[in-house]
XYZ file of N, CA and C in Angstrom:
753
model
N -12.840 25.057 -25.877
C -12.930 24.223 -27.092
C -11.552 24.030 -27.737
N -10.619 25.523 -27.920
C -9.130 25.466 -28.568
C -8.676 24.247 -27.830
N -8.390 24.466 -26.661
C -7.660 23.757 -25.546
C -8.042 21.980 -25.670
N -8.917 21.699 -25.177
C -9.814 20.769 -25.607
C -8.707 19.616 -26.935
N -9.241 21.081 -28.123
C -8.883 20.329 -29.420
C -7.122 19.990 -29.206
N -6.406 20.908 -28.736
C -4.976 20.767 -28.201
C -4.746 19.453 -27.854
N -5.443 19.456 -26.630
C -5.034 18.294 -25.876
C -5.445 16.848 -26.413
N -6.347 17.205 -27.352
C -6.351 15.640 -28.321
C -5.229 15.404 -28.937
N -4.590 16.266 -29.637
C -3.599 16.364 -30.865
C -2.342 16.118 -29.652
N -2.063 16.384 -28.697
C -1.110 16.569 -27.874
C -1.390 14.910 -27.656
N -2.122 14.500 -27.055
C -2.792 13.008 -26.991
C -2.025 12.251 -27.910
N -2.582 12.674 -29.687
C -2.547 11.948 -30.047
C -0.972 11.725 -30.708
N -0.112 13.090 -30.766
C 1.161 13.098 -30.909
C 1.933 11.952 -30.020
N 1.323 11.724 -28.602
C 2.285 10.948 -27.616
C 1.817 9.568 -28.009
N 1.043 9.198 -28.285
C 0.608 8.234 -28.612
C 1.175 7.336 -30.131
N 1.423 8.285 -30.928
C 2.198 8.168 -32.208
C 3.376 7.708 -31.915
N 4.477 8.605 -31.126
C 5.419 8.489 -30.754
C 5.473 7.169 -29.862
N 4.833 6.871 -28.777
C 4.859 5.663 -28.441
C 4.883 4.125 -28.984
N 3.866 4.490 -29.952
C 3.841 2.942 -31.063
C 5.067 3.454 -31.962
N 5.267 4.252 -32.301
C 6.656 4.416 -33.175
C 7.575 3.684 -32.683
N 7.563 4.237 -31.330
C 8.814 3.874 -29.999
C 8.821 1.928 -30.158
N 8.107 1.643 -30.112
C 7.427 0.358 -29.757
C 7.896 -0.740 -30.867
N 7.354 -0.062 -32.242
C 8.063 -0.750 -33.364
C 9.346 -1.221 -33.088
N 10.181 0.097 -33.067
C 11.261 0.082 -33.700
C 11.945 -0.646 -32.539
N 11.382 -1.164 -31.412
C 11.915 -1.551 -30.435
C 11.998 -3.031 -30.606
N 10.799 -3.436 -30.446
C 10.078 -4.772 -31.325
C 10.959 -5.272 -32.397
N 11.277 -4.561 -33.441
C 12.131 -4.619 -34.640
C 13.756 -5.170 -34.089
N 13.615 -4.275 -33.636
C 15.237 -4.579 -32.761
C 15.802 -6.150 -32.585
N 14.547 -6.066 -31.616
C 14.436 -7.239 -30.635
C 14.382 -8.529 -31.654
N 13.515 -8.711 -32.592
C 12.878 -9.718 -33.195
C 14.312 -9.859 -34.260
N 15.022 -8.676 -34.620
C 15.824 -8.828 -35.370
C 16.973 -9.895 -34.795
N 17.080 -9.849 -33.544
C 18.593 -10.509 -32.968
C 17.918 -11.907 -32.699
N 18.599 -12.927 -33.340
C 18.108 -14.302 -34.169
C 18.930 -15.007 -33.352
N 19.186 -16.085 -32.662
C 20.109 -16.907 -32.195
C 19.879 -18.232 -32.896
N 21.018 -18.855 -33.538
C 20.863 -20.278 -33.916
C 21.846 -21.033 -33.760
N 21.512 -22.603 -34.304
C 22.990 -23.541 -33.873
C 23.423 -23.534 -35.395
N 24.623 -23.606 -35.374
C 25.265 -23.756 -36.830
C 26.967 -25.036 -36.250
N 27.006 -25.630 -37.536
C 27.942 -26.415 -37.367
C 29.552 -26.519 -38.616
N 30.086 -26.761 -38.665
C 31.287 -26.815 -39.609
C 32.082 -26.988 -39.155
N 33.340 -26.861 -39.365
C 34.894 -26.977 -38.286
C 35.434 -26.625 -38.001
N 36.614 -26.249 -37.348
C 37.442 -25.167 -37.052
C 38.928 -26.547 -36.844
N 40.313 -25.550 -36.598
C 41.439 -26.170 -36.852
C 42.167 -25.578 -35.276
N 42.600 -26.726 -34.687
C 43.779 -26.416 -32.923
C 44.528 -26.057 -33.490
N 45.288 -25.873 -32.171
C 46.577 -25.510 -32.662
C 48.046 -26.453 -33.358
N 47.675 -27.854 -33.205
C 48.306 -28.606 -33.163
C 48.075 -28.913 -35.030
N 46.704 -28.139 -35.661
C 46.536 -28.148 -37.411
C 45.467 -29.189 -37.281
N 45.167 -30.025 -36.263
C 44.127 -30.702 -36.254
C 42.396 -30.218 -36.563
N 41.655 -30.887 -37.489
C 40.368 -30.547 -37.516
C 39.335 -30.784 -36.892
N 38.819 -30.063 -36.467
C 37.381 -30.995 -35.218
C 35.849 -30.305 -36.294
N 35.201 -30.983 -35.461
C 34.143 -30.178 -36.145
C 33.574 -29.594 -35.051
N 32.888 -28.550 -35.541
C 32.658 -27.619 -35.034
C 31.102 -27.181 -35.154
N 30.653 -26.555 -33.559
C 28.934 -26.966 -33.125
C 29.366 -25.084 -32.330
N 28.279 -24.313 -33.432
C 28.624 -22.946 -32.831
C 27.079 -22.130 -32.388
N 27.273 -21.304 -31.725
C 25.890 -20.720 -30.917
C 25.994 -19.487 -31.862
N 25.139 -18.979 -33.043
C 25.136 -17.930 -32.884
C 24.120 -17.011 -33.390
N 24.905 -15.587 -33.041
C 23.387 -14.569 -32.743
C 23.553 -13.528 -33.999
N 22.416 -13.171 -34.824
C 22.454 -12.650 -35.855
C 21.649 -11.854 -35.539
N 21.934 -10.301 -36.243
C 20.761 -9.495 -36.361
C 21.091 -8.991 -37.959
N 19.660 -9.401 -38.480
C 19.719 -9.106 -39.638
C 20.508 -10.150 -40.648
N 21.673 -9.605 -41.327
C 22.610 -10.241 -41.878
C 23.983 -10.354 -41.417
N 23.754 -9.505 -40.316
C 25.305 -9.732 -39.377
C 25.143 -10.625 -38.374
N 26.175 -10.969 -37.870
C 26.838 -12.248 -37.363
C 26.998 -11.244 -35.936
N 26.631 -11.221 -35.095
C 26.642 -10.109 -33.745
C 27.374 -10.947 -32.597
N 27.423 -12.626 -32.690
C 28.082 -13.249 -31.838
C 28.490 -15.036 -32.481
N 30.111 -14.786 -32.106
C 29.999 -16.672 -32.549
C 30.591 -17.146 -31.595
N 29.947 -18.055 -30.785
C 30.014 -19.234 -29.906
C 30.724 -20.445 -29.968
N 31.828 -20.554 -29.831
C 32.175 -22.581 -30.076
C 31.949 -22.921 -28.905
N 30.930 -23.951 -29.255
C 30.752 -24.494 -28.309
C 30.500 -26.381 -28.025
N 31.764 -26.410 -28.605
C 32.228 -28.494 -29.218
C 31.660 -29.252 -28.060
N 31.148 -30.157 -28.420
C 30.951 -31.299 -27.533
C 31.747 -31.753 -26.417
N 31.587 -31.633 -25.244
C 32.384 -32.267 -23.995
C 33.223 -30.997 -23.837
N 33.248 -30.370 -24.265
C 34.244 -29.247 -23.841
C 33.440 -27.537 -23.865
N 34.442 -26.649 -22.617
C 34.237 -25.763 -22.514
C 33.993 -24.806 -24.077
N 32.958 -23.719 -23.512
C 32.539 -23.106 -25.077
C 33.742 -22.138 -24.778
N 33.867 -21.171 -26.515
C 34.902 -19.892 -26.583
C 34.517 -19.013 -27.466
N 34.290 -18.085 -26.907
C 33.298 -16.605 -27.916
C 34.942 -16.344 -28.548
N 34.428 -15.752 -29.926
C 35.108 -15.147 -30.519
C 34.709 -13.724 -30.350
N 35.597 -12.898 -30.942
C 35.084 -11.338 -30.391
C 35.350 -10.931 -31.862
N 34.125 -10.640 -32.322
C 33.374 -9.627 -33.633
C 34.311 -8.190 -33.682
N 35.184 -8.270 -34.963
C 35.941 -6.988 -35.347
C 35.232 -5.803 -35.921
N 34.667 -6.609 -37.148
C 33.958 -5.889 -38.201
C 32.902 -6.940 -38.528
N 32.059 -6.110 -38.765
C 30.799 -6.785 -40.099
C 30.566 -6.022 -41.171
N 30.971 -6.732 -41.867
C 30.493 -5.580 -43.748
C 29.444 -6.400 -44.397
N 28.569 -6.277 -43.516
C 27.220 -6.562 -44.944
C 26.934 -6.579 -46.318
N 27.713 -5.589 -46.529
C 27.563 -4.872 -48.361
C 28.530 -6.134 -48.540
N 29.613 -5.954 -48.481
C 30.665 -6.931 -48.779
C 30.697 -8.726 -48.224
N 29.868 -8.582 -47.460
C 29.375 -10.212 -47.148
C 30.900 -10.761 -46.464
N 31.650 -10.093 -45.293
C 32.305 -10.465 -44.348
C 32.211 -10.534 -42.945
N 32.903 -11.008 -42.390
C 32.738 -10.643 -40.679
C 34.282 -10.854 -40.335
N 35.057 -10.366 -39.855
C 35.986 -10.358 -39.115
C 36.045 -10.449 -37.738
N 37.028 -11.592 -37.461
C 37.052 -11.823 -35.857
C 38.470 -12.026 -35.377
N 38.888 -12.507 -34.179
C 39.802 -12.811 -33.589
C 39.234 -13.782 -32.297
N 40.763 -14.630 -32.299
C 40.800 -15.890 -31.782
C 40.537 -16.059 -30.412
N 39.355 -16.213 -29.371
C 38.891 -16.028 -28.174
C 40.643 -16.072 -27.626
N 41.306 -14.993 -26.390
C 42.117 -14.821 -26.130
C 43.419 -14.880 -26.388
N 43.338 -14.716 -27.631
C 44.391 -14.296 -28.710
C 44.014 -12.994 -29.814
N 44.245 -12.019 -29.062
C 43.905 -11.083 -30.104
C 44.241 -10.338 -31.436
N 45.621 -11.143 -31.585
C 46.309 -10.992 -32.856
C 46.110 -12.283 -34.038
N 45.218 -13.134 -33.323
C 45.074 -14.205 -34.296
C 43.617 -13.960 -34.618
N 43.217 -13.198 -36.203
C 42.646 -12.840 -36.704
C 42.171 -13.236 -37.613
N 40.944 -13.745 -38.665
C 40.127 -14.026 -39.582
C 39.305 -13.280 -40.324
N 39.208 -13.517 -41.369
C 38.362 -12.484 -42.295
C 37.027 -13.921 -42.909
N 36.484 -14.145 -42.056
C 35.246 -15.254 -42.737
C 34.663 -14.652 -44.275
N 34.898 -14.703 -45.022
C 33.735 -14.652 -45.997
C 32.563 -14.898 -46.021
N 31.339 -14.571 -46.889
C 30.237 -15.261 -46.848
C 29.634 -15.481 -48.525
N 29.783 -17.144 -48.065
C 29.979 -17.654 -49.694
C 28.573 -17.852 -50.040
N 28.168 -17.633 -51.563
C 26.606 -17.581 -52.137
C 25.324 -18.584 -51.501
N 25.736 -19.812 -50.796
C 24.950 -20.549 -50.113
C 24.992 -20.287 -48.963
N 25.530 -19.095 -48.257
C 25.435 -18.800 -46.948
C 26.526 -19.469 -46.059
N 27.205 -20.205 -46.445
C 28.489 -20.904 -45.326
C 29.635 -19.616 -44.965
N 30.175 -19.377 -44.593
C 30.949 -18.566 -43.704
C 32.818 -19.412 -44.195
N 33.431 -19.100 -44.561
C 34.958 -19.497 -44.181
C 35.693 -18.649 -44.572
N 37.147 -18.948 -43.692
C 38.065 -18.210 -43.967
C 39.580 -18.702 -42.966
N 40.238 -17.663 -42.571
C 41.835 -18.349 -42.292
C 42.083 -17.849 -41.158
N 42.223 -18.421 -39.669
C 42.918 -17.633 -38.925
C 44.216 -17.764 -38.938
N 44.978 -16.136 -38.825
C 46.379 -16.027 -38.912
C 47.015 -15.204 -37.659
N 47.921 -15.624 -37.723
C 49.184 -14.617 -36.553
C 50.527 -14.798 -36.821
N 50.707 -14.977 -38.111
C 52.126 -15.049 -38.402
C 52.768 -15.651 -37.768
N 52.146 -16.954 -37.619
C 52.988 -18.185 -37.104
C 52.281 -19.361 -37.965
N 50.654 -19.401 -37.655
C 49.786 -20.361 -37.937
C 48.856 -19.653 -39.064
N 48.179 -20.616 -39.560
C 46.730 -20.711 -40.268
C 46.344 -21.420 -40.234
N 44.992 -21.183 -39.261
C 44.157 -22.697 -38.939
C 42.785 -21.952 -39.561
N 42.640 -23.030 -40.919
C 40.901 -22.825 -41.125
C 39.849 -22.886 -40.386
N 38.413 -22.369 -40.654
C 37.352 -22.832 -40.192
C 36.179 -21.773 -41.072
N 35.158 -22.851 -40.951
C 33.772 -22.915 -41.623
C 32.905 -22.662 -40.440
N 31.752 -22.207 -40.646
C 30.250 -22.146 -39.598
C 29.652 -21.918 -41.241
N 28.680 -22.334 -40.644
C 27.419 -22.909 -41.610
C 26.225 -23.799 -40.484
N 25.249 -23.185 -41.822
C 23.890 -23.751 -40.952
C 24.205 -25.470 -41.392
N 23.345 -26.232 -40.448
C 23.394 -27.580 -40.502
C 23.218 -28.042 -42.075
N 24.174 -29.259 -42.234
C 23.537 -29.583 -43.567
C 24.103 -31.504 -43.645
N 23.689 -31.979 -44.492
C 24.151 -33.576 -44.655
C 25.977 -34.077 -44.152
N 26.252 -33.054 -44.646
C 28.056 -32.856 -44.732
C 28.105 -33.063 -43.461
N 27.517 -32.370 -42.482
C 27.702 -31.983 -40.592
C 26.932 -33.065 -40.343
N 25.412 -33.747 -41.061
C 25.445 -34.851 -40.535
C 26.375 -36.419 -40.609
N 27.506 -35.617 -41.968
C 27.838 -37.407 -41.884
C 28.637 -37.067 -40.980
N 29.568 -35.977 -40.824
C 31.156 -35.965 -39.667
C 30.252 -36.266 -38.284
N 29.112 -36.718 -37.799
C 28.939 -36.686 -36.656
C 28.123 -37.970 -36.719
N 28.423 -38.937 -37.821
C 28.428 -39.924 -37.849
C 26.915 -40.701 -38.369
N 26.237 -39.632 -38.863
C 24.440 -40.143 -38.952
C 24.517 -41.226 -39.715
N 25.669 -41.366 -40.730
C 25.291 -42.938 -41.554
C 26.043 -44.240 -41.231
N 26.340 -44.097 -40.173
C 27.050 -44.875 -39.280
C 26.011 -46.299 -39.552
N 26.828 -47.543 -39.876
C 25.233 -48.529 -39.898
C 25.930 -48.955 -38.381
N 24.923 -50.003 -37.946
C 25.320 -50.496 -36.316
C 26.110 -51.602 -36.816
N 27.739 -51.739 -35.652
C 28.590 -52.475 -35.911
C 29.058 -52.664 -34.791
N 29.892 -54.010 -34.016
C 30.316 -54.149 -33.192
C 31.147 -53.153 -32.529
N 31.898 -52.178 -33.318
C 32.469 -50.684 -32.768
C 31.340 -49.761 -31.617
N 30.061 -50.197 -32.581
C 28.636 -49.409 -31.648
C 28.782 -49.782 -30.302
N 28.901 -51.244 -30.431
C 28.655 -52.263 -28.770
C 29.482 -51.817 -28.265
N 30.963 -51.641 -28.793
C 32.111 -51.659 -27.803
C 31.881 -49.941 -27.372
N 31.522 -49.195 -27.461
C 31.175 -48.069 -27.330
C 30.296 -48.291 -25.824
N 29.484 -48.838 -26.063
C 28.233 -48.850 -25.203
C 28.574 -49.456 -23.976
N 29.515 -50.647 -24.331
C 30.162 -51.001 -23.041
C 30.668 -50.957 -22.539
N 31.987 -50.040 -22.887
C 32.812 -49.181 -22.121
C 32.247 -47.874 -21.618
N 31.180 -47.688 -21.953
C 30.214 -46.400 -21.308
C 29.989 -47.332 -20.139
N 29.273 -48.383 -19.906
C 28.938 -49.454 -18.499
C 30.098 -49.291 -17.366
N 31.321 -49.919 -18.106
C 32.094 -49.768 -17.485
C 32.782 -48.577 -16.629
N 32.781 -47.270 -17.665
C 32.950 -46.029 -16.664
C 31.938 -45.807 -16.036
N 30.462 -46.294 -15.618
C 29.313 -46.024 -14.777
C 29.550 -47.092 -14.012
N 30.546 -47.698 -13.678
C 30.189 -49.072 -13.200
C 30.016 -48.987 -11.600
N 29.771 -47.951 -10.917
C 29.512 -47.317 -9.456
C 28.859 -46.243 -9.481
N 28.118 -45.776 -8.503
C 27.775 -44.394 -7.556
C 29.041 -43.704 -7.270
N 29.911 -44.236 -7.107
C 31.319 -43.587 -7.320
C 31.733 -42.765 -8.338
N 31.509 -43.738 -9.478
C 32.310 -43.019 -10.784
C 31.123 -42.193 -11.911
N 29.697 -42.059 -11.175
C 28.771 -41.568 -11.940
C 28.758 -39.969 -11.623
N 28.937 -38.952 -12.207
C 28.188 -37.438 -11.818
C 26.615 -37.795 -12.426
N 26.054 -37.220 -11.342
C 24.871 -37.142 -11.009
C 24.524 -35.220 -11.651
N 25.495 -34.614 -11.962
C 24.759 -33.156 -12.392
C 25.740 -33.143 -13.899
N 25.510 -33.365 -14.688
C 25.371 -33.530 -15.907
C 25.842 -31.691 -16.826
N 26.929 -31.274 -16.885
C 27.174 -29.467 -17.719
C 27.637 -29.924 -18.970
N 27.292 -30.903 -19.713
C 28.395 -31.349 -20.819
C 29.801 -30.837 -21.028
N 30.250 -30.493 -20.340
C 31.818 -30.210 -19.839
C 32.573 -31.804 -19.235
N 33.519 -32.379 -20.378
C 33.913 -33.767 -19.630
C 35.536 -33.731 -19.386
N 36.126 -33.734 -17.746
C 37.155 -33.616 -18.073
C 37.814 -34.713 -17.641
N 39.290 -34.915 -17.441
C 40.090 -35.501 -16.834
C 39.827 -36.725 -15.589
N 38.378 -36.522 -15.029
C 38.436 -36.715 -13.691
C 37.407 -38.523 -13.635
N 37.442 -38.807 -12.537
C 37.113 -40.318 -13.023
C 35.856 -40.242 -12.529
N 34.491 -39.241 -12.532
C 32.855 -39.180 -12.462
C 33.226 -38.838 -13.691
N 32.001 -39.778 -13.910
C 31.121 -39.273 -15.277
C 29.930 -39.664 -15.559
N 29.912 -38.465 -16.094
C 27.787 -38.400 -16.238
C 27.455 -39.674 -17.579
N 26.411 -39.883 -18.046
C 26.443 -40.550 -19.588
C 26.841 -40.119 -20.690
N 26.832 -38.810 -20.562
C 26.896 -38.232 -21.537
C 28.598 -38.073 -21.431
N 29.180 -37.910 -20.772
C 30.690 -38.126 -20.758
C 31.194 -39.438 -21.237
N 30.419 -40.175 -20.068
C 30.739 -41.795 -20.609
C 30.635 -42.355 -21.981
N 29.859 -41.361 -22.907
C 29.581 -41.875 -24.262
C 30.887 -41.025 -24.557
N 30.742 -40.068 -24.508
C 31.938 -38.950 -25.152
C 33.210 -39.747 -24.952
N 33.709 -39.751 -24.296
C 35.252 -40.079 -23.427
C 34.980 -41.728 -24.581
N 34.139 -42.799 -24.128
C 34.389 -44.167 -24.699
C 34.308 -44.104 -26.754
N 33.618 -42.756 -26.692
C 34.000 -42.700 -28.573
C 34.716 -42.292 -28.792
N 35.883 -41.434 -28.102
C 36.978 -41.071 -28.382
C 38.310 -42.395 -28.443
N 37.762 -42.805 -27.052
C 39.198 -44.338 -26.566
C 38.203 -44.949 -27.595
N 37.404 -45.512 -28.346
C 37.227 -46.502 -29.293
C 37.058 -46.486 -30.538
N 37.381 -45.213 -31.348
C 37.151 -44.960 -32.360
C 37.868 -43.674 -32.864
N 38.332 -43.111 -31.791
C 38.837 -41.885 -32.309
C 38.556 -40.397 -31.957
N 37.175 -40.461 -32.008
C 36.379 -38.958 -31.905
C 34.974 -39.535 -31.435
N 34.678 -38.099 -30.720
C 33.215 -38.341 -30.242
C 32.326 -37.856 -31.584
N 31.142 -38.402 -32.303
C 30.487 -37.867 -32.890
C 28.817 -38.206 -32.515
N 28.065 -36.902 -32.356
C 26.934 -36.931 -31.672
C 25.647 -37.784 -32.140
N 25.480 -38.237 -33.513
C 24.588 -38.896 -33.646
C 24.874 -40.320 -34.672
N 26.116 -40.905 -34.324
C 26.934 -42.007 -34.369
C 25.616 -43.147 -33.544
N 25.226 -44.694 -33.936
C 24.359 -45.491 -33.735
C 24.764 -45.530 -32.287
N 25.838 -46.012 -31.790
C 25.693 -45.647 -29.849
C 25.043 -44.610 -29.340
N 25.341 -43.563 -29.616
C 25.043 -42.471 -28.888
C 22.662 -42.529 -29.394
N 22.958 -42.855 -30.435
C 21.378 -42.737 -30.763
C 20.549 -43.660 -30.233
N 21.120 -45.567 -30.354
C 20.779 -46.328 -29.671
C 20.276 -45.950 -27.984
N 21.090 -44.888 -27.674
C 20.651 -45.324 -25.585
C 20.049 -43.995 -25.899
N 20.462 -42.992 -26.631
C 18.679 -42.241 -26.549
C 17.461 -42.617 -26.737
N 17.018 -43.378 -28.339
C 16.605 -44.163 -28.403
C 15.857 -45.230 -27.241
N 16.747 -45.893 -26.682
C 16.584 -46.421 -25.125
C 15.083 -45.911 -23.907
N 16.142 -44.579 -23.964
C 15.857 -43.780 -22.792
C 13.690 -43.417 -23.628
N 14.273 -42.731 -24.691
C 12.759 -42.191 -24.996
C 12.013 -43.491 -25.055
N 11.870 -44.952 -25.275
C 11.064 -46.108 -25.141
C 10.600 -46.065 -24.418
N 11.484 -46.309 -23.019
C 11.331 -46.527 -21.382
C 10.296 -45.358 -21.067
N 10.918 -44.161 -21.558
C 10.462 -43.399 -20.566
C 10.190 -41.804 -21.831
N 9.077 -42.264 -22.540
C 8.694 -41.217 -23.917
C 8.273 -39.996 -23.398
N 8.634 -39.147 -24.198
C 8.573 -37.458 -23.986
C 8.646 -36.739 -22.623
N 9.774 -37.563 -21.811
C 9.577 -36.802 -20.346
C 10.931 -35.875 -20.128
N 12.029 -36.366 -20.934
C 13.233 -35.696 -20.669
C 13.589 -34.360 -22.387
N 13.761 -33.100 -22.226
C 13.400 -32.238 -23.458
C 15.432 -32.767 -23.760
N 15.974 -32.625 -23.092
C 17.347 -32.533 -23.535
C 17.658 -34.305 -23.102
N 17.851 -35.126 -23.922
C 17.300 -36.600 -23.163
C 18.599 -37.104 -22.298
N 20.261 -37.216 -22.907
C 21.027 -37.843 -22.291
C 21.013 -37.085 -21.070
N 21.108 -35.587 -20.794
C 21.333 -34.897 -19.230
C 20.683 -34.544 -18.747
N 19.290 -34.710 -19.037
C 18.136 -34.200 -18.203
C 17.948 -35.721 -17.687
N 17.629 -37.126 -18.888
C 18.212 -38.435 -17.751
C 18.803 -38.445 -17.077
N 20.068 -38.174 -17.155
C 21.108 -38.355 -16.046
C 21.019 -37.508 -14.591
N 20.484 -36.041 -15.286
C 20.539 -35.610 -13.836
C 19.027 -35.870 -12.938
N 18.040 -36.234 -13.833
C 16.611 -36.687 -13.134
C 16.759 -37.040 -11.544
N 16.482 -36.293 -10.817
C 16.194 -36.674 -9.482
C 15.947 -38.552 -9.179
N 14.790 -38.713 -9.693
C 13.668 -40.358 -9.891
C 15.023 -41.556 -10.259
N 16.084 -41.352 -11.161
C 16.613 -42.078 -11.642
C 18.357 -42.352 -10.867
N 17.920 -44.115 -10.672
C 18.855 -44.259 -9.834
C 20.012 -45.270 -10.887
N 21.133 -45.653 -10.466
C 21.866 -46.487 -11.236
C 21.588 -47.592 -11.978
N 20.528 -48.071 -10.707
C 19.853 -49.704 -11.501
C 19.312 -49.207 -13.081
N 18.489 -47.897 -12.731
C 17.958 -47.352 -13.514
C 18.713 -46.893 -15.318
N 19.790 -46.429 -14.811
C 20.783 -46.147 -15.939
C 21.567 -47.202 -16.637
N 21.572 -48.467 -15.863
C 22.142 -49.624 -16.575
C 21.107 -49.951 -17.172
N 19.649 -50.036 -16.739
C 18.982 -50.603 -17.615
C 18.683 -50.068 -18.921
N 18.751 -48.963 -18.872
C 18.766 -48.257 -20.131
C 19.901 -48.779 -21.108
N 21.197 -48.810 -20.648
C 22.139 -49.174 -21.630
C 22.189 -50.629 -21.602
N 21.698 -51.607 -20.677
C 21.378 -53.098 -21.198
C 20.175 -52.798 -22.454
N 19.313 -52.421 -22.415
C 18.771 -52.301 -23.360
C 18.911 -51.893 -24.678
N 19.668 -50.432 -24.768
C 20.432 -50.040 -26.133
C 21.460 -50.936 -26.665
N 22.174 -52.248 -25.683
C 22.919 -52.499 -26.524
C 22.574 -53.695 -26.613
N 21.326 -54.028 -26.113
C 20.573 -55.779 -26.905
C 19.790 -54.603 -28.375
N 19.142 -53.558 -28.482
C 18.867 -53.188 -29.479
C 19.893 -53.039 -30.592
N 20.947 -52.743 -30.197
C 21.908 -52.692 -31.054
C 22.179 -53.753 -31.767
N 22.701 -54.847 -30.693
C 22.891 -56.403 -31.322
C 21.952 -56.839 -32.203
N 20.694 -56.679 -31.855
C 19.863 -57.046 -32.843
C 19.530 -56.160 -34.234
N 20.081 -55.162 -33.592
C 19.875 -54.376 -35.360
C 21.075 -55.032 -36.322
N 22.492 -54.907 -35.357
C 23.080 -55.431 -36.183
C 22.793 -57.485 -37.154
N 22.406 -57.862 -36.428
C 21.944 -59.186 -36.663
C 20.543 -59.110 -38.137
């Protein structure tokens, strides 16, 4: 009977310990948050870009920040310190380890501060999305012949099986394939200056694409592009179409 009663309590001790185990594991887990956040950061040259960052939070710390800009390769920063109490994070400059930042974290939650190395100070912000990040990326853009010329110099760099990549990493470099999503990137830069992601071109041939062909692609410009089914005829028609929609919006 002693024994018996033992081995319940022994039971039920492991059993305690297990869901204990389990929580705090769970907790862990659920705690480490990944999101997109946007703001800007400064080259080396003092220039401002804006800035599209990956990152992973647990809790109220900042555990990873990601740049990861449009058309170009991403660059982890590497996490010094986090002071919670004090509402900082300290980092340094992905392969520069003397070029260092102390981000703040200001009462609405935006993040800024200065990277330095006693040569430079190049600012930068991360912050969750907000109107500000939608206008630098162009959302109140109305449609203007700048849109068209956009759209058609995207034609023009697709203008072959030659000059198209067919596998789509949003990485756009130097080289004369390009996916659409390059072709938009690369032609808003030569026509305007900067690529910005939801500028009336770039929305127009999404736009496009989801008409033709509604809820089949989750990521639409590179999951189009790299679609097995979809051949060139296929991809011009999409952008003949975005840019008679265009014309006519503008009209």
């Amino acid at each position: 009977m002693n024994s018996s009663i033992k081995k319940i309590k022994s039971n039920s001790y492991s059993n305690l310990f297990l869901l204990l185990f389990f929580i705090f594991l769970s907790s862990n887990v659920f705690a480490q948050k990944e999101e997109l956040w946007f703001g800007t950061y400064t080259d080396d040259s003092g220039k401002v870009h804006q800035g599209r960052y990956n990152i992973i939070k647990n809790g109220r710390a900042l555990t990873s920040i990601i740049l990861a800009p449009y058309g170009k390769p991403a660059m982890e920063f590497t996490i010094i310190k986090n002071d919670t109490i004090q509402r900082f994070v300290e980092v340094s400059w992905p392969n520069k380890p003397n070029r260092i930042a102390t981000l703040i974290q200001y009462t609405d939650g935006y993040y800024a501060g200065n990277f330095e190395d006693g040569t430079k100070i190049l600012p930068m912000v991360i912050k969750e999305f907000n109107f500000q990040d939608a206008q630098l990326q162009g959302n109140w853009f109305k449609p203007s012949q700048i849109e068209v010329k956009i759209i058609e110099n995207t034609i023009k760099l697709l203008n072959s099986n030659d000059t198209w990549n067919k596998n789509d990493n949003r990485i756009c470099n130097d080289s004369n394939t390009n996916s659409l999503f390059c072709a938009i990137y690369k032609s808003s830069i030569e026509i305007d200056g900067e690529y910005r992601h939801l500028r009336p071109a770039v929305k127009f041939i999404r736009d496009a694409i989801q008409e033709k062909y509604p809820k089949k692609y989750d990521h639409v410009l590179v999951d189009f592009n790299n679609a097995e089914e979809i051949t060139l005829k296929e991809l011009h028609e999409i952008l003949k179409l975005a840019k008679e929609n265009l014309i006519r919006a503008i009209k």
